[in-house]
Backbone as a ProteinNet text record, in pm:
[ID]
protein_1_A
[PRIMARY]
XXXXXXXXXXXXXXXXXXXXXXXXXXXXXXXXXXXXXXXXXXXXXXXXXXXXXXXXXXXXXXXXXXXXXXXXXXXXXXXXXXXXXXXXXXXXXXXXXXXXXXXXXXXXXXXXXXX
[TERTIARY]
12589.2	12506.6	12386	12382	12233.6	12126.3	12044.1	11937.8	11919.5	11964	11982.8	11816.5	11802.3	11646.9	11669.1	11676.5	11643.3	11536.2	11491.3	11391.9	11362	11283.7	11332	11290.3	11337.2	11323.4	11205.9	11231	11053.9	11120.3	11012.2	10969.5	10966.2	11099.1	11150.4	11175.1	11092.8	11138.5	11289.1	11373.8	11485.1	11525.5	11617	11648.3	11574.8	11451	11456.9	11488.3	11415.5	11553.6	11488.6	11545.1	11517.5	11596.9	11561	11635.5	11613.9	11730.5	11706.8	11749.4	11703.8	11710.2	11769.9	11877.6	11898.8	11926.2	11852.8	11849.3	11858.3	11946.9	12007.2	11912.6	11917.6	11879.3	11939.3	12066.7	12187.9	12235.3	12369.7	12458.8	12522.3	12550.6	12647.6	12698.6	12547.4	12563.4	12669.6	12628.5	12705.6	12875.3	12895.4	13060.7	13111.8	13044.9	13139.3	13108.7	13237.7	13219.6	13099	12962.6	12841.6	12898.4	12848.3	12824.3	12664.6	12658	12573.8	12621.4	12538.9	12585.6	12466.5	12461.1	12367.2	12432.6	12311.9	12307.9	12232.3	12272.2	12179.9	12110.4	12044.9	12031.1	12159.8	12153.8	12249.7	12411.9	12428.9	12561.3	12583.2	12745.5	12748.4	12731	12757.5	12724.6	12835.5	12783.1	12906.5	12870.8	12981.6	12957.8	12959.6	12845.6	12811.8	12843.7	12842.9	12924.9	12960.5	13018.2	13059	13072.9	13077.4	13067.3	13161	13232.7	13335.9	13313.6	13371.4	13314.5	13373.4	13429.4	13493.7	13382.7	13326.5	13295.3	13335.3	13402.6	13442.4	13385.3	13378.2	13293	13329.1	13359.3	13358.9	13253.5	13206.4	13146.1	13263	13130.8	13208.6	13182.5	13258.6	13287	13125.9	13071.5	12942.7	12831.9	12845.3	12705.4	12783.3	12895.3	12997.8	12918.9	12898.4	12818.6	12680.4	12633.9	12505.9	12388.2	12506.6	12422.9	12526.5	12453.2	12465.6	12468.2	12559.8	12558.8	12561.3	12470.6	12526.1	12474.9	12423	12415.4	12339.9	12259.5	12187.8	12230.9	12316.3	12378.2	12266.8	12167.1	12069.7	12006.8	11951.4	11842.6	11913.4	12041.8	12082.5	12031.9	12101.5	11985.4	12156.8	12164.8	12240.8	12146.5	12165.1	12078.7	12149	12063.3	12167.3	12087.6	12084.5	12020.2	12071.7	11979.7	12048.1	11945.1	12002.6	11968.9	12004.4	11934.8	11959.9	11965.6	11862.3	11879	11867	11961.6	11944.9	11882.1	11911.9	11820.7	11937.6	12005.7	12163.9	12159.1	12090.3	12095.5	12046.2	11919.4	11832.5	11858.5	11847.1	11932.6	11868.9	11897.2	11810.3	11940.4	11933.5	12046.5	12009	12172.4	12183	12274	12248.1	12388.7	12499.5	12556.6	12650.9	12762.3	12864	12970.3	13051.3	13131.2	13254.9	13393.5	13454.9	13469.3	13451.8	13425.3	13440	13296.4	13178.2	13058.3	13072.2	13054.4	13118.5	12965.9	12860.4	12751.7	12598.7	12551.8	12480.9	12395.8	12339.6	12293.3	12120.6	12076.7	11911.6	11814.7	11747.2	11675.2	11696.7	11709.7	11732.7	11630.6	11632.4	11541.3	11512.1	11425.6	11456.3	11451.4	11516.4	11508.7	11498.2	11443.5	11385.9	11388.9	11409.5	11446.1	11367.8	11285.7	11208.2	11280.4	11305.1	11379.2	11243.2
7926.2	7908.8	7821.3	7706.4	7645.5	7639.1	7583.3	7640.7	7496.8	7539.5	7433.4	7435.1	7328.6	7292.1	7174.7	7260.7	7158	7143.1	7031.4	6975.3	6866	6832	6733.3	6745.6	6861.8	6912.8	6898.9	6943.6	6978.1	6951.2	6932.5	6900.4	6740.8	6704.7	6568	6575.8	6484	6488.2	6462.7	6489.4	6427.6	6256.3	6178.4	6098.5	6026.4	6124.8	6102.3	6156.2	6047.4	6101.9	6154.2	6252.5	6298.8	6288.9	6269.3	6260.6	6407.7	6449.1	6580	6548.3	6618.2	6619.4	6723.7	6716.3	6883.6	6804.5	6871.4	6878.7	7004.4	6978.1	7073.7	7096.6	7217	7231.8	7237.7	7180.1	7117.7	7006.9	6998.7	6910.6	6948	6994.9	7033.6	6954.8	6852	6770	6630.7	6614	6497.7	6532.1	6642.4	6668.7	6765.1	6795.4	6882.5	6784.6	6801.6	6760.6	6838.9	6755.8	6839.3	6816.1	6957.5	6949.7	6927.3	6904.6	7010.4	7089.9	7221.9	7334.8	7339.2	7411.3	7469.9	7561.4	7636.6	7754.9	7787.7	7780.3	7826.8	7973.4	8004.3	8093.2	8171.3	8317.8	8350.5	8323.8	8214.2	8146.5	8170.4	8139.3	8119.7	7998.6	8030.4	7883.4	7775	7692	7572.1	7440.2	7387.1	7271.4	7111.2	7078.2	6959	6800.1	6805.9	6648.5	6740.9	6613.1	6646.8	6520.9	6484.7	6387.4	6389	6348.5	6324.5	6257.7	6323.5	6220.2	6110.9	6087.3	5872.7	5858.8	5931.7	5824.3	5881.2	5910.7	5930.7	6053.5	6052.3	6144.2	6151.2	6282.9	6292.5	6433.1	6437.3	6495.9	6574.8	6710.6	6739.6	6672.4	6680.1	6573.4	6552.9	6702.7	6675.7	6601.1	6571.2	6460.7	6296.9	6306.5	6194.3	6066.4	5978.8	5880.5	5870.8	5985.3	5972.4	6019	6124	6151.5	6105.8	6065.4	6002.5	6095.4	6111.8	6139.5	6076.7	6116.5	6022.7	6082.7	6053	6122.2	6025.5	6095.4	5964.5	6073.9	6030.6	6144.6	6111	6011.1	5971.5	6091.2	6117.5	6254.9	6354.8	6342.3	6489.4	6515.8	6461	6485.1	6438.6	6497.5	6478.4	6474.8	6372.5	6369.2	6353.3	6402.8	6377.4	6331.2	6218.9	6088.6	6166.2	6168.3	6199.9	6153.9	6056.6	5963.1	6054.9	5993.3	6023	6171.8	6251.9	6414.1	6477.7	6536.4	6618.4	6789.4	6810.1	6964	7066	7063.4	7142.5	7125.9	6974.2	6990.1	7120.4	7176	7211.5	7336.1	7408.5	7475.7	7483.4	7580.6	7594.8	7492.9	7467.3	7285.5	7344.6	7391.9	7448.5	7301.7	7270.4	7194.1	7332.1	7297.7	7331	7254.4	7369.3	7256.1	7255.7	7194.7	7184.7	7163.3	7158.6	7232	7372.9	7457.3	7561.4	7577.2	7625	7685.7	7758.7	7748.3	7796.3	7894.1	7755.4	7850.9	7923.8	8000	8057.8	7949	8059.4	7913.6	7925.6	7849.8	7808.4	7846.1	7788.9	7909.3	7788.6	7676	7594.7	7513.1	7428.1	7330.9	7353.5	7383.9	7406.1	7275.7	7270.3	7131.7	7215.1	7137	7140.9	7036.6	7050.8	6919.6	6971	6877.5	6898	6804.6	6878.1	6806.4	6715.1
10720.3	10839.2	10805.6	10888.8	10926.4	10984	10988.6	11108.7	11183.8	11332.9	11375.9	11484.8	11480.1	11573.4	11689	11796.6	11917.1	11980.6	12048	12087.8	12153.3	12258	12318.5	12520.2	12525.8	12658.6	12747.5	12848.3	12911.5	13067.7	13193.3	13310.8	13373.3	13439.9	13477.1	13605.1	13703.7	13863.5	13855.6	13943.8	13970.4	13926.2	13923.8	13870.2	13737.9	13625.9	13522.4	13430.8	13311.1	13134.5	13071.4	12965.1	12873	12764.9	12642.6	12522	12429	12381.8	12329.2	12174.5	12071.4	11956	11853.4	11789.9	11701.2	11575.9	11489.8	11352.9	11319.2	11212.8	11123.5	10932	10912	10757.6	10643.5	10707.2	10583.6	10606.9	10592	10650.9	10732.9	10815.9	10917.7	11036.6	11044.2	11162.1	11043.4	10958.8	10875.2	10850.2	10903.2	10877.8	10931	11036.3	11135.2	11284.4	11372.8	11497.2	11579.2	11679.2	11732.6	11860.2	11913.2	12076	12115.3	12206.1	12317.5	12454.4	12421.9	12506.5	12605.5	12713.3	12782.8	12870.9	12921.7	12970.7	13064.1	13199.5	13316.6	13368	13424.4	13437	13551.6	13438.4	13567.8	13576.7	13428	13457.9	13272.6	13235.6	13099.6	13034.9	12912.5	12831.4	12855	12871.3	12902.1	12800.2	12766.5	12662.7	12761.1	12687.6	12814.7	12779.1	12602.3	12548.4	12369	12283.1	12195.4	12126.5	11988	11934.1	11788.5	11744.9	11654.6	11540.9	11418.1	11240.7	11283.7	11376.1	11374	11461.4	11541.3	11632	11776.3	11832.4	11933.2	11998.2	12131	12263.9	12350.5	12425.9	12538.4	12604.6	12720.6	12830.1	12951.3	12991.1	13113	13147.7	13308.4	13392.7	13471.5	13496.8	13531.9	13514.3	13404	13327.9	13297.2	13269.9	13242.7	13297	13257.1	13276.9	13307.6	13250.2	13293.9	13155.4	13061	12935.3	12856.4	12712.3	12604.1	12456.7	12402.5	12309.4	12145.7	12045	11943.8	11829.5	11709	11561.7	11449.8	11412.6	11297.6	11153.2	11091.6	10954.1	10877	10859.6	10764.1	10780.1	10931.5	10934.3	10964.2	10977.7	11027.9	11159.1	11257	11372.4	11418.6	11596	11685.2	11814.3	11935.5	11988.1	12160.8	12247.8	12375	12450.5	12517.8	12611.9	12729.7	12829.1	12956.9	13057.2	13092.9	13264.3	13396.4	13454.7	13640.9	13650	13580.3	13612.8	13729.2	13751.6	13874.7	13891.5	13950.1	13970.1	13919.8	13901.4	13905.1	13714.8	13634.6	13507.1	13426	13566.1	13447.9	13364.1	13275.2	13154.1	13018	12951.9	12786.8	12734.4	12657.8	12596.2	12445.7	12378.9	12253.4	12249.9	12094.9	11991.7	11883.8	11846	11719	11710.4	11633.8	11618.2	11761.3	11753.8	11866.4	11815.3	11857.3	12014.5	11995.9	11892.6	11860.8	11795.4	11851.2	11800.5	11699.8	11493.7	11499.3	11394.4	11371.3	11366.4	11445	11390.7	11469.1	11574.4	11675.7	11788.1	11762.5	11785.7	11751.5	11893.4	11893.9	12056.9	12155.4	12129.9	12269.8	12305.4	12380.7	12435.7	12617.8	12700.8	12801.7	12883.3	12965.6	13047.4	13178.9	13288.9	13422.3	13493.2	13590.3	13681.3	13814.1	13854.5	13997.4	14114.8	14209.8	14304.2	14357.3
[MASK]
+++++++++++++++++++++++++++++++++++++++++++++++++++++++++++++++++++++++++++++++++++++++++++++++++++++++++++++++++++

């Protein structure tokens, strides 16, 4: 197990971005496939993109062109870009691995969206 740290979040009117940040205190982000997860209130955790050791990504369909996923292995950092936010985004936003979470989860980043 690592200790994973997200960050990044906060208070965005509707159609702006936020970039979110998770760093890890090992390697985990350098050789396991990362998600990001979030979690609404009220609702379960749902996985929102995912990012692959080649290279490759995909998103639910919900954010699908609109957030960005990607990985700097230098810092150990996985990071999720997300444009055009809507009010429906907003959610505590966990990373781990994927598709299968498979270590412990870190406290989250909260995001908010003001209509």
């Amino acid at each position: 197990q690592v200790r994973l740290v997200e960050s990044g979040g906060g208070l965005v009117q509707a159609g702006g971005s936020l970039r979110l940040s998770c760093a890890d205190s090992g390697s985990i982000v350098n050789f396991f496939a990362m998600g990001w997860y979030r979690q609404a209130p009220g609702k379960s955790r749902e996985s929102v993109a995912g990012i692959y050791p080649g290279g490759s990504t995909n998103y639910a369909d919900s954010v699908k062109g609109r957030f960005t996923i990607s990985r700097d292995n230098a810092n150990h950092t996985v990071y999720l870009q997300m444009n055009s936010l809507k009010p429906e985004d907003k959610a505590v936003y966990y990373c781990n691995t994927c598709p299968t979470p498979i270590n412990s989860w870190g406290q989250g980043t909260q995001v908010t969206v003001s209509s």
